Short mmCIF file of C-alpha atoms in Angstrom, two decimals:
data_model
loop_
_atom_site.label_atom_id
_atom_site.label_comp_id
_atom_site.label_asym_id
_atom_site.label_seq_id
_atom_site.Cartn_x
_atom_site.Cartn_y
_atom_site.Cartn_z
CA UNK A 78 124.27 -62.61 51.69
CA UNK A 79 120.61 -64.27 51.86
CA UNK A 80 118.19 -62.74 53.82
CA UNK A 81 116.70 -64.43 56.56
CA UNK A 82 113.05 -65.22 54.81
CA UNK A 83 113.26 -68.26 52.99
CA UNK A 84 109.94 -68.38 50.29
CA UNK A 85 110.58 -71.23 48.20
CA UNK A 86 109.37 -70.70 44.27
CA UNK A 87 110.01 -72.56 41.37
CA UNK A 88 112.54 -71.74 39.33
CA UNK A 89 113.72 -74.00 36.56
CA UNK A 90 116.53 -76.48 37.82
CA UNK A 91 113.93 -79.50 36.28
CA UNK A 92 115.87 -83.29 35.82
CA UNK A 93 115.26 -84.31 32.51
CA UNK A 94 116.16 -87.66 31.01
CA UNK A 95 119.61 -87.77 28.92
CA UNK A 96 119.58 -86.84 25.34
CA UNK A 97 121.92 -86.39 22.43
CA UNK A 98 122.65 -82.40 21.88
CA UNK A 99 123.69 -81.01 18.84
CA UNK A 100 125.27 -77.45 18.11
CA UNK A 101 126.28 -75.93 21.12
CA UNK A 102 123.89 -78.09 22.89
CA UNK A 103 126.38 -81.05 21.64
CA UNK A 104 127.91 -83.97 23.49
CA UNK A 105 130.06 -82.57 26.47
CA UNK A 106 132.89 -84.60 25.89
CA UNK A 107 133.71 -87.44 23.48
CA UNK A 108 134.86 -90.29 24.86
CA UNK A 109 135.54 -94.08 22.59
CA UNK A 110 133.52 -96.20 25.22
CA UNK A 111 136.08 -99.24 25.04
CA UNK A 112 138.29 -96.89 26.33
CA UNK A 113 137.08 -95.87 29.55
CA UNK A 114 137.71 -96.58 33.29
CA UNK A 115 135.26 -97.07 36.07
CA UNK A 116 134.77 -93.61 37.72
CA UNK A 117 137.51 -91.79 39.29
CA UNK A 118 136.81 -88.28 40.13
CA UNK A 119 133.57 -86.85 41.44
CA UNK A 120 131.28 -85.41 38.81
CA UNK A 121 131.81 -82.49 36.84
CA UNK A 122 128.70 -80.27 36.48
CA UNK A 123 128.85 -78.48 32.84
CA UNK A 124 125.94 -75.87 32.39
CA UNK A 125 125.31 -73.32 29.83
CA UNK A 126 123.72 -69.34 31.21
CA UNK A 127 122.59 -68.39 28.38
CA UNK A 128 120.64 -71.96 27.15
CA UNK A 129 120.10 -73.78 30.43
CA UNK A 130 121.26 -76.68 29.15
CA UNK A 131 123.97 -78.59 31.49
CA UNK A 132 126.16 -82.07 31.68
CA UNK A 133 127.23 -84.21 34.54
CA UNK A 134 130.93 -86.00 33.56
CA UNK A 135 133.68 -87.53 35.30
CA UNK A 136 137.79 -87.82 34.62
CA UNK A 137 137.91 -91.81 34.60
CA UNK A 138 141.05 -93.98 35.63
CA UNK A 139 142.38 -93.81 32.26
CA UNK A 140 141.86 -89.99 32.32
CA UNK A 141 139.07 -89.75 29.84
CA UNK A 142 136.74 -87.74 30.43
CA UNK A 143 133.46 -89.10 30.53
CA UNK A 144 129.70 -88.03 30.17
CA UNK A 145 127.42 -89.33 32.66
CA UNK A 146 124.26 -87.65 32.00
CA UNK A 147 123.03 -84.71 29.51
CA UNK A 148 120.71 -82.15 30.00
CA UNK A 149 119.45 -79.94 26.74
CA UNK A 150 118.40 -76.43 26.64
CA UNK A 151 115.87 -75.19 29.15
CA UNK A 152 116.59 -78.12 31.83
CA UNK A 153 117.88 -75.71 34.14
CA UNK A 154 116.94 -71.40 34.80
CA UNK A 155 119.27 -69.33 32.52
CA UNK A 156 121.87 -66.83 33.86
CA UNK A 157 122.67 -68.48 36.78
CA UNK A 158 126.32 -66.02 37.18
CA UNK A 159 127.85 -68.37 40.24
CA UNK A 160 128.02 -72.04 40.51
CA UNK A 161 129.65 -73.04 43.70
CA UNK A 162 130.48 -76.51 45.10
CA UNK A 163 129.96 -76.77 48.72
CA UNK A 164 130.52 -80.02 50.10
CA UNK A 165 128.17 -82.04 48.52
CA UNK A 166 125.75 -79.42 47.66
CA UNK A 167 125.65 -77.27 44.73
CA UNK A 168 124.78 -73.01 45.49
CA UNK A 169 123.79 -71.54 42.25
CA UNK A 170 123.51 -67.76 42.67
CA UNK A 171 122.64 -64.95 40.04
CA UNK A 172 124.07 -61.44 41.02
CA UNK A 173 121.68 -59.57 39.28
CA UNK A 174 118.45 -60.69 40.80
CA UNK A 175 119.44 -62.07 44.32
CA UNK A 176 117.90 -65.50 43.63
CA UNK A 177 119.70 -68.55 44.16
CA UNK A 178 119.14 -72.41 44.52
CA UNK A 179 120.82 -75.62 46.37
CA UNK A 180 121.16 -78.45 44.50
CA UNK A 181 123.51 -82.17 44.47
CA UNK A 182 124.35 -84.61 42.19
CA UNK A 183 123.03 -88.30 43.23
CA UNK A 184 124.47 -91.61 43.26
CA UNK A 185 122.87 -92.20 39.34
CA UNK A 186 124.74 -88.60 38.86
CA UNK A 187 121.39 -86.90 38.36
CA UNK A 188 121.15 -83.39 39.39
CA UNK A 189 118.51 -82.83 41.81
CA UNK A 190 117.14 -79.58 43.27
CA UNK A 191 117.19 -79.39 47.18
CA UNK A 192 116.16 -75.83 47.68
CA UNK A 193 115.38 -72.93 45.52
CA UNK A 194 115.08 -69.28 46.70
CA UNK A 195 113.10 -66.31 44.38
CA UNK A 196 114.46 -63.25 42.92
CA UNK A 197 115.57 -60.81 46.26
CA UNK A 198 116.77 -63.86 48.83
CA UNK A 199 120.00 -62.98 48.40
CA UNK A 200 121.91 -59.68 48.26
CA UNK A 201 122.76 -58.87 44.50
CA UNK A 202 126.10 -57.81 43.09
CA UNK A 203 128.17 -60.75 45.00
CA UNK A 204 131.28 -60.65 42.68
CA UNK A 205 132.72 -63.92 44.50
CA UNK A 206 131.09 -66.89 46.23
CA UNK A 207 133.91 -69.47 47.04
CA UNK A 208 133.87 -72.25 49.28
CA UNK A 209 136.03 -72.95 52.42
CA UNK A 210 135.30 -76.35 54.16
CA UNK A 211 131.92 -76.14 54.92
CA UNK A 212 131.11 -72.34 54.67
CA UNK A 213 130.84 -70.00 52.14
CA UNK A 214 132.79 -66.80 51.29
CA UNK A 215 130.90 -63.76 49.34
CA UNK A 216 132.72 -60.84 48.54
CA UNK A 217 131.53 -57.89 46.41
CA UNK A 218 134.98 -56.51 45.21
CA UNK A 219 133.83 -53.28 44.28
CA UNK A 220 132.46 -52.07 47.55
CA UNK A 221 134.34 -54.62 49.68
CA UNK A 222 131.61 -55.66 51.28
CA UNK A 223 131.19 -60.03 52.41
CA UNK A 224 129.57 -62.40 53.95
CA UNK A 225 129.72 -66.02 55.89
CA UNK A 226 127.22 -68.45 55.43
CA UNK A 227 127.14 -72.33 55.25
CA UNK A 228 124.31 -74.99 53.82
CA UNK A 229 122.53 -76.79 56.67
CA UNK A 230 121.19 -79.92 57.19
CA UNK A 231 118.26 -79.41 56.54
CA UNK A 232 119.80 -77.73 52.79
CA UNK A 233 118.86 -74.46 53.78
CA UNK A 234 121.76 -71.63 53.31
CA UNK A 235 122.32 -69.87 56.75
CA UNK A 236 123.91 -66.84 57.05
CA UNK A 237 126.43 -66.91 59.71
CA UNK A 238 128.74 -63.36 59.21
CA UNK A 239 127.79 -60.24 57.63
CA UNK A 240 130.97 -57.24 56.63
CA UNK A 241 129.49 -54.05 55.45
CA UNK A 242 130.65 -51.81 52.62
CA UNK A 243 134.66 -51.54 53.68
CA UNK A 244 135.53 -54.65 55.45
CA UNK A 245 137.65 -56.00 52.73
CA UNK A 246 139.68 -54.30 50.07
CA UNK A 247 138.14 -53.97 47.14
CA UNK A 248 139.11 -54.89 43.49
CA UNK A 249 140.27 -58.41 44.78
CA UNK A 250 139.89 -61.17 41.23
CA UNK A 251 140.23 -63.73 42.39
CA UNK A 252 139.54 -65.39 45.68
CA UNK A 253 140.74 -69.38 46.37
CA UNK A 254 139.84 -71.49 48.85
CA UNK A 255 142.83 -73.79 49.06
CA UNK A 256 142.82 -76.19 52.71
CA UNK A 257 141.42 -74.36 54.98
CA UNK A 258 143.02 -71.09 53.54
CA UNK A 259 141.89 -68.25 51.31
CA UNK A 260 144.03 -66.63 48.78
CA UNK A 261 143.07 -63.48 47.70
CA UNK A 262 144.85 -61.77 44.36
CA UNK A 263 144.36 -58.60 42.48
CA UNK A 264 145.78 -59.36 39.06
CA UNK A 265 146.02 -55.50 38.04
CA UNK A 266 148.74 -54.49 40.84
CA UNK A 267 149.93 -58.31 41.87
CA UNK A 268 148.80 -57.76 45.56
CA UNK A 269 147.84 -60.81 47.30
CA UNK A 270 146.27 -61.96 51.62
CA UNK A 271 145.81 -65.43 52.80
CA UNK A 272 142.83 -65.32 55.18
CA UNK A 273 140.99 -68.16 57.10
CA UNK A 274 137.74 -68.80 58.31
CA UNK A 275 137.87 -69.52 61.73
CA UNK A 276 135.88 -71.55 64.66
CA UNK A 277 133.04 -68.82 65.63
CA UNK A 278 132.84 -68.03 61.51
CA UNK A 279 135.31 -64.51 61.25
CA UNK A 280 137.53 -63.99 59.04
CA UNK A 281 141.02 -63.70 60.44
CA UNK A 282 144.04 -62.35 58.00
CA UNK A 283 147.02 -64.41 58.12
CA UNK A 284 149.59 -62.63 56.04
CA UNK A 285 149.26 -59.36 53.47
CA UNK A 286 151.58 -59.08 50.33
CA UNK A 287 151.39 -55.44 49.33
CA UNK A 288 151.48 -54.28 45.38
CA UNK A 289 154.11 -56.23 43.07
CA UNK A 290 154.12 -59.19 45.70
CA UNK A 291 152.86 -61.79 42.25
CA UNK A 292 153.02 -61.06 39.01
CA UNK A 293 150.16 -59.49 37.41
CA UNK A 294 147.99 -60.66 34.90
CA UNK A 295 147.35 -64.68 36.07
CA UNK A 296 143.71 -65.27 34.83
CA UNK A 297 142.95 -68.37 36.80
CA UNK A 298 144.37 -69.33 39.88
CA UNK A 299 143.06 -72.57 40.83
CA UNK A 300 143.72 -75.11 43.70
CA UNK A 301 144.48 -78.77 43.67
CA UNK A 302 144.90 -80.35 46.58
CA UNK A 303 147.45 -78.32 48.68
CA UNK A 304 149.07 -77.17 45.53
CA UNK A 305 148.00 -74.03 43.49
CA UNK A 306 147.90 -73.57 39.60
CA UNK A 307 148.33 -69.79 38.00
CA UNK A 308 147.96 -69.69 34.76
CA UNK A 309 148.03 -66.79 32.82
CA UNK A 310 145.66 -67.27 29.62
CA UNK A 311 146.85 -64.92 26.99
CA UNK A 312 150.61 -65.79 27.19
CA UNK A 313 150.28 -69.08 28.26
CA UNK A 314 152.63 -68.71 31.00
CA UNK A 315 151.72 -70.59 34.30
CA UNK A 316 153.15 -71.02 37.85
CA UNK A 317 152.69 -73.91 40.71
CA UNK A 318 152.65 -72.73 44.45
CA UNK A 319 151.58 -73.99 48.25
CA UNK A 320 150.64 -72.37 51.11
CA UNK A 321 153.05 -73.57 53.98
CA UNK A 322 152.27 -73.87 58.00
CA UNK A 323 153.61 -70.48 58.37
CA UNK A 324 150.48 -69.17 56.09
CA UNK A 325 153.41 -68.15 53.90
CA UNK A 326 152.74 -68.42 49.72
CA UNK A 327 155.79 -70.49 48.33
CA UNK A 328 156.81 -71.10 45.08
CA UNK A 329 157.35 -74.18 43.26
CA UNK A 330 157.61 -73.91 39.50
CA UNK A 331 157.42 -71.09 37.60
CA UNK A 332 156.82 -71.27 33.82
CA UNK A 333 157.60 -69.09 30.99
CA UNK A 334 155.48 -68.05 28.37
CA UNK A 335 154.19 -70.59 25.96
CA UNK A 336 154.18 -73.02 28.57
CA UNK A 337 150.66 -74.12 28.27
CA UNK A 338 147.90 -73.55 25.69
CA UNK A 339 146.30 -70.06 25.50
CA UNK A 340 143.13 -69.03 25.59
CA UNK A 341 142.10 -71.61 27.83
CA UNK A 342 138.87 -70.12 29.76
CA UNK A 343 138.03 -72.49 32.47
CA UNK A 344 141.11 -74.76 34.86
CA UNK A 345 138.92 -76.69 37.60
CA UNK A 346 140.64 -79.21 39.57
CA UNK A 347 138.28 -82.71 39.84
CA UNK A 348 140.12 -84.96 42.34
CA UNK A 349 144.31 -84.59 41.76
CA UNK A 350 143.29 -84.07 38.09
CA UNK A 351 142.98 -80.73 36.21
CA UNK A 352 140.54 -80.12 33.36
CA UNK A 353 141.27 -77.64 30.99
CA UNK A 354 138.56 -76.03 28.59
CA UNK A 355 138.06 -73.50 25.74
CA UNK A 356 135.03 -72.73 25.15
CA UNK A 357 135.42 -71.06 22.18
CA UNK A 358 136.32 -74.08 20.31
CA UNK A 359 135.73 -77.18 22.35
CA UNK A 360 138.97 -78.34 23.33
CA UNK A 361 140.33 -79.33 26.33
CA UNK A 362 142.84 -81.21 28.25
CA UNK A 363 143.45 -83.25 31.55
CA UNK A 364 146.32 -82.61 33.73
CA UNK A 365 147.72 -83.71 37.17
CA UNK A 366 150.58 -81.93 39.27
CA UNK A 367 152.93 -84.81 40.54
CA UNK A 368 155.00 -85.46 43.72
CA UNK A 369 157.75 -83.24 42.28
CA UNK A 370 155.32 -79.64 41.75
CA UNK A 371 155.67 -80.33 37.98
CA UNK A 372 151.74 -80.50 35.46
CA UNK A 373 151.71 -83.16 33.73
CA UNK A 374 149.70 -83.14 30.32
CA UNK A 375 147.55 -87.07 30.91
CA UNK A 376 144.88 -86.34 28.06
CA UNK A 377 144.47 -83.47 25.02
CA UNK A 378 141.20 -83.29 23.10
CA UNK A 379 141.03 -81.59 19.86
CA UNK A 380 138.95 -78.61 18.48
CA UNK A 381 135.32 -79.64 18.78
CA UNK A 382 135.90 -82.54 21.89
CA UNK A 383 133.49 -80.46 23.92
CA UNK A 384 130.49 -78.47 23.14
CA UNK A 385 131.01 -74.80 23.41
CA UNK A 386 129.88 -71.63 25.33
CA UNK A 387 130.03 -73.82 28.54
CA UNK A 388 130.20 -70.90 31.03
CA UNK A 389 130.33 -72.98 34.26
CA UNK A 390 132.93 -76.11 34.78
CA UNK A 391 132.39 -77.02 38.37
CA UNK A 392 133.30 -80.28 40.37
CA UNK A 393 130.66 -81.79 42.32
CA UNK A 394 132.22 -83.61 45.24
#
């Protein structure tokens, strides 16, 4: 959680002109120009924490990924561990040294830096930084500490609440916001919980699920609208659930082993579409969850369609 001081030192988040990528910084997505429709989703920010390269894309009305902007190596600072969208702002955080930054994607699809925070501005070792509405939940899975913050109208991060060591259970592997609820999940033992942040900026526990309540080894838990997509990258199994009005998790659909391709490294919601990406081989896909709670594949991209080694793929609403 940030300390109250807000000294501003420059961190490298420079906006450079769009350039063609090569190798590990090749174009974000391969799209045939005459197949592209109008922009249908909010921008998608691609970031490589090793090189500081990036890109901005969108999914068009024909369900194609379209590249809007590219940023070569060194355009962004390296080693950001978390890139989290909160409203129309993007929070950058380095869990090793406690530095941070706040940016936005403007109407011309450029990344604009709004605020920078030098080393030590934030506490270190936060493992999860999850936006829910206009609040941001910070959580440390090792010691169970936490915090709640927001980004104000002047683009400053403001701390609203802090929780000392032991306030939360440890070892949650996924903390996923869906609507105004937060789903906590432990992939090792299948335990879970549902919470919310109330109007006084407190985290309130609404439901708890003991060990074994959920299947283990889900690698991705992604909210899309009022549905939650569960995915196991090792065996290609999946599931679709929701949180009902009584704050219970309800399973809507299950997909057995092999239903999905394996080894997707990122599963990112963009509007009512889901972007699947494999950072090792540059393959991808676009899907959606229909009104019958089925996952429907809309577009597939073979190996090499996307650059490899993107570490973060974040929808920038």
